[in-house]
CSV table of C-alpha atoms and ligand atoms in Angstrom, one decimal:
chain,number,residue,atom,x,y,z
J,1,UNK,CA,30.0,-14.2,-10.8
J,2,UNK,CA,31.4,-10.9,-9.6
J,3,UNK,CA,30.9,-9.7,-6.4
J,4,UNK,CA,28.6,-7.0,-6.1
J,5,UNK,CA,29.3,-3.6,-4.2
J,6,UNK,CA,28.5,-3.2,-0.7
J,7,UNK,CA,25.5,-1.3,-1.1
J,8,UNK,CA,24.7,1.3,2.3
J,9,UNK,CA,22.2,-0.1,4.4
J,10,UNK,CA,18.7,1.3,4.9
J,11,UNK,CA,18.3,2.8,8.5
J,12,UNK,CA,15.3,5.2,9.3
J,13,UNK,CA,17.0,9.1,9.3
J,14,UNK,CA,17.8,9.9,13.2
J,15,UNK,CA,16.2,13.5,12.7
J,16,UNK,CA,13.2,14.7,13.9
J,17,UNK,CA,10.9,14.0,11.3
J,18,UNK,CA,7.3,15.9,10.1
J,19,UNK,CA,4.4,14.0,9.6
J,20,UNK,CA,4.5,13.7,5.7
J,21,UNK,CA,8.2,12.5,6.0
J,22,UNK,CA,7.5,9.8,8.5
J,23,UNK,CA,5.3,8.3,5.9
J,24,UNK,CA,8.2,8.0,3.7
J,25,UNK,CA,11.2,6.8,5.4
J,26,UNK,CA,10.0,4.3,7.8
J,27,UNK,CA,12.3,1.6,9.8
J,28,UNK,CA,11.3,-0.9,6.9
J,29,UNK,CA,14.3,-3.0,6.4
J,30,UNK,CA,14.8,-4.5,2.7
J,31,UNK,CA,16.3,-7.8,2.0
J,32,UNK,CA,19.8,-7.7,2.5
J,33,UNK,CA,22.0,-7.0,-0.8
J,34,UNK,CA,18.8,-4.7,-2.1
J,35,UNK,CA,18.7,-1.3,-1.2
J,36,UNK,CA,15.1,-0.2,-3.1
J,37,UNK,CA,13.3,2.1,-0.6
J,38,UNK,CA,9.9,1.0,-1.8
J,39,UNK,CA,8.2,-2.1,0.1
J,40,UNK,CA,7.8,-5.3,-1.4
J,41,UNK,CA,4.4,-7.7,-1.4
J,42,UNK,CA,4.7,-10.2,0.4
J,43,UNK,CA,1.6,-12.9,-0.4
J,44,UNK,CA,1.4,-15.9,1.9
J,45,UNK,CA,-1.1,-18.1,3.0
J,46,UNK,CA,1.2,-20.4,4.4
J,47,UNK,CA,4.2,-19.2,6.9
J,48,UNK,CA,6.9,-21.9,7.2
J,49,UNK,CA,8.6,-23.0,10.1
J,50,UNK,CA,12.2,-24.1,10.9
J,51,UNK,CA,11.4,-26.8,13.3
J,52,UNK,CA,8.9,-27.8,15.8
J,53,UNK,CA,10.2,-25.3,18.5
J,54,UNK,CA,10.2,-22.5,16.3
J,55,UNK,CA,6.3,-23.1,16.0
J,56,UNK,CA,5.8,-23.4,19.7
J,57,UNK,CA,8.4,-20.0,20.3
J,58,UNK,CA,5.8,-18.5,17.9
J,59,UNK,CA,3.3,-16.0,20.4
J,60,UNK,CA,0.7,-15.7,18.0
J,61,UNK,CA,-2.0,-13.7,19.9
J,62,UNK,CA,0.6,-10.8,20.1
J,63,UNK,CA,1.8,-11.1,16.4
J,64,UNK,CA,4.9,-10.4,17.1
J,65,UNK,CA,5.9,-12.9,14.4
J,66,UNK,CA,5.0,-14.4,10.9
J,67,UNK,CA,2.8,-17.5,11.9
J,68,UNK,CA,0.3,-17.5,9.2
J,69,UNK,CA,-0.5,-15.3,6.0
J,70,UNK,CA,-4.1,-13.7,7.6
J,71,UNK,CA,-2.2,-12.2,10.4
J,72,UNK,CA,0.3,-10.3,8.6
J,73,UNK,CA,3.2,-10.5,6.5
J,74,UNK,CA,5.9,-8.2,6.6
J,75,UNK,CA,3.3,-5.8,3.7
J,76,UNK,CA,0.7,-5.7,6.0
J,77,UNK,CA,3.4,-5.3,9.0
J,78,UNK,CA,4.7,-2.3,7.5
J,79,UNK,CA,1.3,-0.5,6.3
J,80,UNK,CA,0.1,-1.4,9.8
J,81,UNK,CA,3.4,0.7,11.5
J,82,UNK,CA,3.0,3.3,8.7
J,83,UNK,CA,-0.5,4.1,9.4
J,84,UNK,CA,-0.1,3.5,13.3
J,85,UNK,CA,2.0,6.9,12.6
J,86,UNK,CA,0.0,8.9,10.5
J,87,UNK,CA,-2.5,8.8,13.1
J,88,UNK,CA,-0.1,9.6,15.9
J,89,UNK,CA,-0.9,6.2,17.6
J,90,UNK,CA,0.8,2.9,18.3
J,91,UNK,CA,-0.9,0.1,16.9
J,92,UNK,CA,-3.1,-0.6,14.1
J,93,UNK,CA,-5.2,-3.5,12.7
J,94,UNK,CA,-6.0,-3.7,9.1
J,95,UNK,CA,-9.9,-4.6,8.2
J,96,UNK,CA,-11.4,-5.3,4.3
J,97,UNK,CA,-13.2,-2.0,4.4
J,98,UNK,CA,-13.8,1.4,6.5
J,99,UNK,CA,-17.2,-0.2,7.4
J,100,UNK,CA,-15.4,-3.3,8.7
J,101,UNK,CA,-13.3,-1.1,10.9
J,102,UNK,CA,-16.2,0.3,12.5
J,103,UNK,CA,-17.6,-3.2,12.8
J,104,UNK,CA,-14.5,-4.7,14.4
J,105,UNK,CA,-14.7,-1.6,17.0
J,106,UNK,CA,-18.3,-2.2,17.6
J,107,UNK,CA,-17.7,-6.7,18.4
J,108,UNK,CA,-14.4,-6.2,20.1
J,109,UNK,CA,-16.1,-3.9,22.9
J,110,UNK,CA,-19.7,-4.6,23.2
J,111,UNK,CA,-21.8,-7.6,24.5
J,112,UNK,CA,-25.2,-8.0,25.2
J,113,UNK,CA,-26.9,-5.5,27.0
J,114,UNK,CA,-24.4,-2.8,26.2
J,115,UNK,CA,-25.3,0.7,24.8
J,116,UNK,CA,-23.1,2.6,22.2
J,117,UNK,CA,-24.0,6.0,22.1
J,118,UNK,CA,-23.8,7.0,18.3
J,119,UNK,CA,-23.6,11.0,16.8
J,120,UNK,CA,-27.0,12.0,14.6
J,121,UNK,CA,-24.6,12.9,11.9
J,122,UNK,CA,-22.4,9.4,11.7
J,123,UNK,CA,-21.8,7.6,8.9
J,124,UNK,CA,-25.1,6.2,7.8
J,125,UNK,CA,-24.0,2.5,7.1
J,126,UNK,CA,-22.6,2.6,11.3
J,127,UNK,CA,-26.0,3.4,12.1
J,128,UNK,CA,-27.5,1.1,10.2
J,129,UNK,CA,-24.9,-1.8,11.5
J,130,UNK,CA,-26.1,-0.6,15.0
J,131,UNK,CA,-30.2,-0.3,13.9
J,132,UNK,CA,-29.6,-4.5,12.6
J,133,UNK,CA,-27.2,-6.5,13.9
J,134,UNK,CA,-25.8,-4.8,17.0
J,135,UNK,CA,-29.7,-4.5,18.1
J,136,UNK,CA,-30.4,-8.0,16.9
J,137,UNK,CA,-27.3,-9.5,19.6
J,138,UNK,CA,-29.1,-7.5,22.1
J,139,UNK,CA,-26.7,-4.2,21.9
J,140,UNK,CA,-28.6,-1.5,22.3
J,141,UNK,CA,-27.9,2.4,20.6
J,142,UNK,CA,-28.3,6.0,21.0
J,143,UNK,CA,-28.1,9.0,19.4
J,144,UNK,CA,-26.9,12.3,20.3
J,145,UNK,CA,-26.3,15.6,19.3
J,146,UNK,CA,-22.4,16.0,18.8
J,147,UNK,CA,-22.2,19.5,18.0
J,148,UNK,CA,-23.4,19.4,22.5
J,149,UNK,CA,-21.2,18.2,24.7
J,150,UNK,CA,-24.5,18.4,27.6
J,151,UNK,CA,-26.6,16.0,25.1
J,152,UNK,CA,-23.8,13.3,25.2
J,153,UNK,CA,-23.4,13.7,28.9
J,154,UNK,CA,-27.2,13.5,29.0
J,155,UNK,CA,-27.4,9.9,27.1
J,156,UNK,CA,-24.7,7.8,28.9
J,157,UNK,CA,-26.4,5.5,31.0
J,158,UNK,CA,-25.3,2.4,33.2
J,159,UNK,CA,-25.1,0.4,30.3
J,160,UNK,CA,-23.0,3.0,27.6
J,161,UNK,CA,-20.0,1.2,26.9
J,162,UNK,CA,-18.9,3.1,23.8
J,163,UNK,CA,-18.8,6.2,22.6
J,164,UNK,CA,-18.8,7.2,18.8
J,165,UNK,CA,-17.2,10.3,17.3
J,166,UNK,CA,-17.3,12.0,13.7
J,167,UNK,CA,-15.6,14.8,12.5
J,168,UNK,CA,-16.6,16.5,10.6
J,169,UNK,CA,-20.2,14.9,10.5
J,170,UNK,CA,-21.2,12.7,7.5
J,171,UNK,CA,-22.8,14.9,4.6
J,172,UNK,CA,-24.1,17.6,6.5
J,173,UNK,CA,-20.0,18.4,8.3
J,174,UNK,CA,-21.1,19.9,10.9
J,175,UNK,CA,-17.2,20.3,13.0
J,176,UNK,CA,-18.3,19.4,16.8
J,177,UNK,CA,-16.2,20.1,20.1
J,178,UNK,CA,-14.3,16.9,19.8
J,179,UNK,CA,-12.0,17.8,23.1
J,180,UNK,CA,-15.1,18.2,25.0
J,181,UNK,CA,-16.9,15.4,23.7
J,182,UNK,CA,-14.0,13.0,24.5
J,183,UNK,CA,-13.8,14.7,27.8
J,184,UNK,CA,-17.2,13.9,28.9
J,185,UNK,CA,-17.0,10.5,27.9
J,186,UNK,CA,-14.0,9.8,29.5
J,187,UNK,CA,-15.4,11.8,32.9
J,188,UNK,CA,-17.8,8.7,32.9
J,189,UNK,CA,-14.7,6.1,32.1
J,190,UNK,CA,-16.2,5.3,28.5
J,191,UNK,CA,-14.3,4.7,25.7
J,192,UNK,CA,-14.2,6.7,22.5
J,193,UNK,CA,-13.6,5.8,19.2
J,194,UNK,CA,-13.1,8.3,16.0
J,195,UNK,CA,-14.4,7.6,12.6
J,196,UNK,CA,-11.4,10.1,11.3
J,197,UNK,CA,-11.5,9.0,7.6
J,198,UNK,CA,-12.0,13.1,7.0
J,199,UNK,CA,-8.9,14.0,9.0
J,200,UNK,CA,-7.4,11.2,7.3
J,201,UNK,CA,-4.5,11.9,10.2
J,202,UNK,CA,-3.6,15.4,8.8
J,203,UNK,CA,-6.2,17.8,9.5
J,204,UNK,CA,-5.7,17.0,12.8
J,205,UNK,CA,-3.9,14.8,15.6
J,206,UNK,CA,-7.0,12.7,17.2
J,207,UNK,CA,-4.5,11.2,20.3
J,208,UNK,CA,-3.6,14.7,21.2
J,209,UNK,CA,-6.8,17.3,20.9
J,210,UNK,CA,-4.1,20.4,22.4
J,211,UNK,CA,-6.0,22.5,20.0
J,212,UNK,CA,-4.1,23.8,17.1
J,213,UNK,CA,-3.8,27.3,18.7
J,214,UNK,CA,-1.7,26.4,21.1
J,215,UNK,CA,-4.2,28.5,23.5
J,216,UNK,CA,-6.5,25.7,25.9
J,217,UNK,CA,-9.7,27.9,26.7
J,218,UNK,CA,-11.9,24.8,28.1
J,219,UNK,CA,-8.9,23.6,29.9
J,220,UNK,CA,-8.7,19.9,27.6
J,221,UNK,CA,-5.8,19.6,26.7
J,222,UNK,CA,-3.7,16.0,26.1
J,223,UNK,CA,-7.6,14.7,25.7
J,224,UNK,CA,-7.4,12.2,22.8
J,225,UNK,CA,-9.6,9.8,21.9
J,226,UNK,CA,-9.1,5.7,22.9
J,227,UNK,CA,-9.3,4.9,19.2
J,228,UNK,CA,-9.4,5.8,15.5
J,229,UNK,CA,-10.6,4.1,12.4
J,230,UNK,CA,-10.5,5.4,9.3
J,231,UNK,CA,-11.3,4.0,5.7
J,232,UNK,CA,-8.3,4.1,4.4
J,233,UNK,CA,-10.4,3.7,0.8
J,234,UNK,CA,-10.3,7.3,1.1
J,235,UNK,CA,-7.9,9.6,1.0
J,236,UNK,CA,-4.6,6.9,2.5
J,237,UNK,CA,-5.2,5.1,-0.9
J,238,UNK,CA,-6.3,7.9,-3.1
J,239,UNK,CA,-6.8,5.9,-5.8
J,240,UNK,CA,-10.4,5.2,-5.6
J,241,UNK,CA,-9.5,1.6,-6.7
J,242,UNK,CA,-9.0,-0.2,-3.0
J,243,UNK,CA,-11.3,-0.9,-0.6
J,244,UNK,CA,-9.8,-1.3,3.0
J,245,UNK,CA,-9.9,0.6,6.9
J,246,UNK,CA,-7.6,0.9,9.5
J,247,UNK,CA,-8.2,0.8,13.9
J,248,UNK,CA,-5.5,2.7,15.4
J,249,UNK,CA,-5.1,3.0,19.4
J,250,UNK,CA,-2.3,3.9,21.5
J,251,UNK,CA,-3.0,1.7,24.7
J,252,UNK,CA,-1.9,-1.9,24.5
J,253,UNK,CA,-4.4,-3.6,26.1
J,254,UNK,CA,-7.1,-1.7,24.0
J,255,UNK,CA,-5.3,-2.9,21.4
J,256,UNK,CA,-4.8,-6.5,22.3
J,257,UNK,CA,-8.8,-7.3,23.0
J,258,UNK,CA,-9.0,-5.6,19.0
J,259,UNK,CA,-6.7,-8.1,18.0
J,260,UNK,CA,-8.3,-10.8,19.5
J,261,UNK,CA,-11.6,-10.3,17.9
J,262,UNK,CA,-9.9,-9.7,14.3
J,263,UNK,CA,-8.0,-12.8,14.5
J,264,UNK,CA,-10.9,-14.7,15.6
J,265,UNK,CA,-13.3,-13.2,12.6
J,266,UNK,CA,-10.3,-13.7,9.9
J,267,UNK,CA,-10.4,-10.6,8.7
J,268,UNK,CA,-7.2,-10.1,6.8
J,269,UNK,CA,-6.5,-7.9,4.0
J,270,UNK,CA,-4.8,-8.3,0.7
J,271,UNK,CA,-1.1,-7.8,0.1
J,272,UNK,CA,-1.5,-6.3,-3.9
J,273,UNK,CA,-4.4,-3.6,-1.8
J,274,UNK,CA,-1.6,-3.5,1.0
J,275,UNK,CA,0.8,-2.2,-1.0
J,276,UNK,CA,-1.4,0.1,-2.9
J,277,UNK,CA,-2.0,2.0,0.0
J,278,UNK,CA,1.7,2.0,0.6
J,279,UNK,CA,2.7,3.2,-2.6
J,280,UNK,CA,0.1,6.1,-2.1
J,281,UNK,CA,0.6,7.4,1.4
J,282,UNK,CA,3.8,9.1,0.8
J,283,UNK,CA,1.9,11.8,-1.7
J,284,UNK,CA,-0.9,11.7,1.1
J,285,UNK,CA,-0.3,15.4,2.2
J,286,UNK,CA,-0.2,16.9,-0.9
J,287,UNK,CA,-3.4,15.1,-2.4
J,288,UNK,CA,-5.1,16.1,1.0
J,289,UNK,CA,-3.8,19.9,0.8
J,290,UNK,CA,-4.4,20.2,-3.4
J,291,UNK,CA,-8.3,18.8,-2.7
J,292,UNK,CA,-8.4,20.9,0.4
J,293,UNK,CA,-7.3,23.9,-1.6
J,294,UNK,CA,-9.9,23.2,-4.4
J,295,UNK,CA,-12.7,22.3,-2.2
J,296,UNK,CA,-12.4,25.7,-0.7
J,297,UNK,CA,-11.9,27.4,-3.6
J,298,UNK,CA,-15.5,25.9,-5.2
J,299,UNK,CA,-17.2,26.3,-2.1
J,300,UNK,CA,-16.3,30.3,-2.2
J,301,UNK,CA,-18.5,30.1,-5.4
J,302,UNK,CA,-21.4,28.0,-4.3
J,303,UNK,CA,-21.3,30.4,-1.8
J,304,UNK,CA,-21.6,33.7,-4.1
J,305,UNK,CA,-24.7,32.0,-6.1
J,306,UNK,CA,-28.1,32.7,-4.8
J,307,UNK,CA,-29.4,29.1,-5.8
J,308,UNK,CA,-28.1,28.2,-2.1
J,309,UNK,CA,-29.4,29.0,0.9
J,310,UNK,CA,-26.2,27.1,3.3
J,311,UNK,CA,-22.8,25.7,2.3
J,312,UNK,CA,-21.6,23.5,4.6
J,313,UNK,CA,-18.3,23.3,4.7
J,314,UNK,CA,-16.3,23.2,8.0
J,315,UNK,CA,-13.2,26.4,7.1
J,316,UNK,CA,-16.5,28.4,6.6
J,317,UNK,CA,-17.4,31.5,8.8
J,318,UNK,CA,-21.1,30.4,9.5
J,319,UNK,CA,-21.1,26.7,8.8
J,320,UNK,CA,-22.1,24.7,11.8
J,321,UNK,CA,-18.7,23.9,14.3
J,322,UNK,CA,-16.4,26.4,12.4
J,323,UNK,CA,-15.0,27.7,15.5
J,324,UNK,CA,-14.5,24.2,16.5
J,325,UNK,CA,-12.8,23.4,13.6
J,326,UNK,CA,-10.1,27.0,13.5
J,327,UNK,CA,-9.5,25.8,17.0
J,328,UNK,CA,-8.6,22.2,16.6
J,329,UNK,CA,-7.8,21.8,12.6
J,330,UNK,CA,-5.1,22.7,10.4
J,331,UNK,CA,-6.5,21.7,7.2
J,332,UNK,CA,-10.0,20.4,5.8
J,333,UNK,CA,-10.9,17.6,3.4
J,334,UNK,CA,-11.7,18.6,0.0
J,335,UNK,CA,-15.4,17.9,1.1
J,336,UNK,CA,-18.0,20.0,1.1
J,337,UNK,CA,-22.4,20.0,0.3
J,338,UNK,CA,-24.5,22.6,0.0
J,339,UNK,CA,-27.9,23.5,0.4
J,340,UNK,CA,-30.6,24.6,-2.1
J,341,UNK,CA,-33.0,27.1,-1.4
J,342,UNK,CA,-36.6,26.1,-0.7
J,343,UNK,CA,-37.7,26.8,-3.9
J,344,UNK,CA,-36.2,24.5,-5.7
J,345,UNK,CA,-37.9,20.8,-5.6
J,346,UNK,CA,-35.6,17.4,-5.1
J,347,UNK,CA,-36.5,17.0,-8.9
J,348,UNK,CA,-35.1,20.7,-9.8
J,349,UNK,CA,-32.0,19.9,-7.9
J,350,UNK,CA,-31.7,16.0,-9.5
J,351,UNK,CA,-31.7,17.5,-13.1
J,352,UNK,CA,-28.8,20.2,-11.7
J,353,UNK,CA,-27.4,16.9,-10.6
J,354,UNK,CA,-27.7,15.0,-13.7
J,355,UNK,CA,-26.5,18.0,-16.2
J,356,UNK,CA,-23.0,17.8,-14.5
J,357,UNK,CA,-20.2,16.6,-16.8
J,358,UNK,CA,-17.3,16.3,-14.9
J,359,UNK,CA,-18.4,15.6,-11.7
J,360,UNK,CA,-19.7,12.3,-11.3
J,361,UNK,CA,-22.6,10.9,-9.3
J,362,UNK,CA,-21.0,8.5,-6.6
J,363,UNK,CA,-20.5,7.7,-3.0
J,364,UNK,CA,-16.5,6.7,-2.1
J,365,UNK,CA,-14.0,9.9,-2.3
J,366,UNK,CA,-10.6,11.2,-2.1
J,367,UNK,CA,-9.9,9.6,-5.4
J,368,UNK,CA,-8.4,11.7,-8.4
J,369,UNK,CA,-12.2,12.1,-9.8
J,370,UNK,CA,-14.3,14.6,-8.4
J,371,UNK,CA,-18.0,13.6,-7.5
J,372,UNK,CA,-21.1,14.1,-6.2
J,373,UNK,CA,-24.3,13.1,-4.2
J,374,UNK,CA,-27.7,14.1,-3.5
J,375,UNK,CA,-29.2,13.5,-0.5
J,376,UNK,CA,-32.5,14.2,1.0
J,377,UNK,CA,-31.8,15.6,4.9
J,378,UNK,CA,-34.8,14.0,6.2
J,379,UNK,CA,-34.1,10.2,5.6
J,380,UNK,CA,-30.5,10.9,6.9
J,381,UNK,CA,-31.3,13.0,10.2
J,382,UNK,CA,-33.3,12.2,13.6
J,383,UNK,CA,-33.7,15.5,13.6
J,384,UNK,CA,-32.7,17.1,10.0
J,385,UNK,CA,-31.8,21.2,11.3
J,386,UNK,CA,-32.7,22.4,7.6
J,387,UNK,CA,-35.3,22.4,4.5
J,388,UNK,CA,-34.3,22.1,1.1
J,389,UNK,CA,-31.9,19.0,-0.7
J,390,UNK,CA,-28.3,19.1,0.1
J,391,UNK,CA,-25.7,17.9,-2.9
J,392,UNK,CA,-22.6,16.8,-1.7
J,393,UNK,CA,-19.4,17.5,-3.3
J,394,UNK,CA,-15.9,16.1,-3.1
J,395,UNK,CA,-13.1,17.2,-5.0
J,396,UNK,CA,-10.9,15.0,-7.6
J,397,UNK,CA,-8.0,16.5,-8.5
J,398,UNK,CA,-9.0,18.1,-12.0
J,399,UNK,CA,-8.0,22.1,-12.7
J,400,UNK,CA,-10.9,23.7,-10.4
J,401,UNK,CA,-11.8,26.1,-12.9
J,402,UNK,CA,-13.0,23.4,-15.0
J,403,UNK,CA,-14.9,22.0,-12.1
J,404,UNK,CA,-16.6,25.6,-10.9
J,405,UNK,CA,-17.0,26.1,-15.2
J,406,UNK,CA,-19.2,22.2,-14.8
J,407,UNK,CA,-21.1,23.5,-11.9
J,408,UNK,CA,-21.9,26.6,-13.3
J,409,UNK,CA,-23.3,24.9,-17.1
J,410,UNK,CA,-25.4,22.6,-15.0
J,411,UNK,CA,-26.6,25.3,-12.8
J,412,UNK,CA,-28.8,26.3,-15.9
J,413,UNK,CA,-30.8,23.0,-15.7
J,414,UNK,CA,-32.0,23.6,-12.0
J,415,UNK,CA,-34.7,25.2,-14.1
H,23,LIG,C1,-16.3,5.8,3.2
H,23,LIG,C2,-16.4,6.0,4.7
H,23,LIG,C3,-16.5,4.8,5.5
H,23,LIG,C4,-16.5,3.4,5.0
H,23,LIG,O1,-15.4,3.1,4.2
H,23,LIG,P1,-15.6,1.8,3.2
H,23,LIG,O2,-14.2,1.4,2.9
H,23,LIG,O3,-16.3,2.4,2.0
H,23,LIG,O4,-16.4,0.8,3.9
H,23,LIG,C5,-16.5,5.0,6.9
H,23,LIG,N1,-16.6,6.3,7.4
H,23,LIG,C6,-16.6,7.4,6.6
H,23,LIG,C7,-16.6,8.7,7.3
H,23,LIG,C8,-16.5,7.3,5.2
H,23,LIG,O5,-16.5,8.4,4.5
């Protein structure tokens, strides 16, 4: 057989890299011989080892080897590092869903008689984890009002433990004063972990709330929240065809006890999903800024159309937290609901609903198909801060003309 070429060997570039390059050239190191820049799957249940030694030299609690396939292969290594870097952390632990991220959070921290203090607007199924099991292991909850700082401040109590953050808020995207709110927990030593599946690690940097001015008027700055989850179902995979979440941190020992309590519960992930998410992450800027671009673009419309009374969309003058989001953001999620007016029953609005073509009635987003839910305020919110039935809507990535053109046919069945 002829001997094959030296090939160059794959090194990370020594520039200084921007986010959305650092998701592409990575210090993932290919067989020898094979130059291909793309990651391989690895699939594994078993790990083999040389010798007897080279299982005892093995310190599996800090993974920093292959011992056995549910705690990593050199896939799930690499989407771990990958993802660790999008968020602007150092570690990260890969969970089956974006729920199960929140969940790991939740066991890993909290024991009997703890509190976690919980935002109104959060992620409903959180809450719900929280209302059931957490309550049922003798973990009790809160909820407070994240758009003010003074109503987190006022629920911490001796037995707060945890603090949950959401930004924007779930449905109703209210943008809070995440600086602030990670300030006051951490003024009571609590820890803080971000739901940042809407930041998806580009809107913002959740390790480092410097806002995006530059300018520090509350005087916060390097505040950064203890943790970040995100389900990376969303926007990492794009695809709207895996279902998996991430937990990111940047202190080790943070990280460790979170390692600890995902070995123990065997959550692994998948090395086909793994490298889904791989092969997607490096066109993650551009889907985030082409759905960003879109959502704002329908949202100017719904907002010209008298059928609405809100639109609720954080880069809006007027929608709740928009100063909070100009100060801290450099983007927004193509994500958006609005409002009807008053006058229009939940019936009215369905049949609106049910008359769209293109937009599709369904929960998960960030996927190339746009979509949308109704919701009725009252059975989401404590305290729901408006009348009327909200629709949510989350851009695909179809031509947005065709999308405002789908709103606007349906609009005629609102009757
Ligand atoms: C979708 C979503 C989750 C849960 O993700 P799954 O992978 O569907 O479990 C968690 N938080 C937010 C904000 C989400 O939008």
């Amino acid at each position: 057989m002829a001997e094959r070429p030296e090939e160059a060997p794959m090194t990370s570039p020594v520039i200084s890299m921007t986010s959305s390059t650092s998701l592409i050239h990575h210090p993932y190191q290919p067989p020898a011989g094979f130059a291909a820049p793309q990651p391989a799957v690895h699939k594994a249940s078993t790990v083999i080892f040389a010798n007897t030694a080279a299982v005892r030299a093995r310190n599996w609690k800090e993974k920093n080897g292959y011992t056995y396939g549910l705690h990593g292969t050199p896939t799930t290594f690499t989407l771990e590092q990958r993802i660790a870097t999008l968020e602007g952390g150092s570690n990260t632990l890969l969970v089956p869903s974006g729920l199960a991220a929140i969940t790991l959070v939740d066991m890993a921290l909290l024991v009997s008689g703890d509190e976690v203090l919980i935002p109104d607007n959060a992620y409903g199924p959180g809450k719900e984890l929280a209302r059931n099991e957490l309550a049922r292991w003798g973990i009790t909850h809160r909820f407070y009002d994240a758009m003010d700082p003074q109503s987190l401040l006022d629920a911490i109590g001796p037995a707060t433990k945890l603090v949950w953050l959401e930004a924007a808020g779930s449905v109703t995207m209210e943008f809070p004063p995440l600086a602030a709110l990670v300030q006051a927990a951490r003024s009571r030593g609590i820890t803080t972990a971000l739901d940042n599946t809407w930041g998806a690690g580009i809107a913002f940097n959740a390790f480092d709330l410097m806002p995006a001015s530059g300018s520090d008027p509350v005087g916060v700055a390097a505040a950064g929240v203890d943790i970040c989850v995100q389900a990376l179902t969303k926007y990492p995979s794009g695809g709207g065809d895996v279902l998996m979440g991430s937990v990111t941190t940047r202190d080790a020992a943070l990280h460790q006890r979170l390692t600890g309590t995902h070995m123990r519960m065997g959550w692994g992930v998948g090395a086909n999903d793994a490298e889904a998410v791989l092969r997607a992450l490096p066109t993650l800027p551009l889907r985030y800024e082409a759905q960003d671009r879109a959502g704002r673009a329908l949202a100017q419309w719904w907002a010209g159309r008298s059928e609405v009374s809100l639109v609720l969309h954080p880069a809006f003058t007027g929608s709740p937290g928009h100063e909070h989001w100009r100060a801290q953001c450099c983007a927004a999620a193509g994500l958006f609901s609005v409002v009807f007016d008053e006058r229009y029953s939940a019936a009215q609005v369905d049949a609106f609903v049910d008359a769209l073509k293109l937009f599709k009635i369904g929960y998960s987003w960030a996927g190339p198909v746009s979509l949308v839910v109704p919701y009725d305020l009252s059975l989401i919110r404590t305290r729901p801060a408006w009348r009327g039935t909200l629709v949510r809507f989350s851009l695909g990535l179809e031509e947005v003309a065709d999308l405002i053109e789908d709103s606007r046919q349906a609009l005629a069945f609102l009757g």
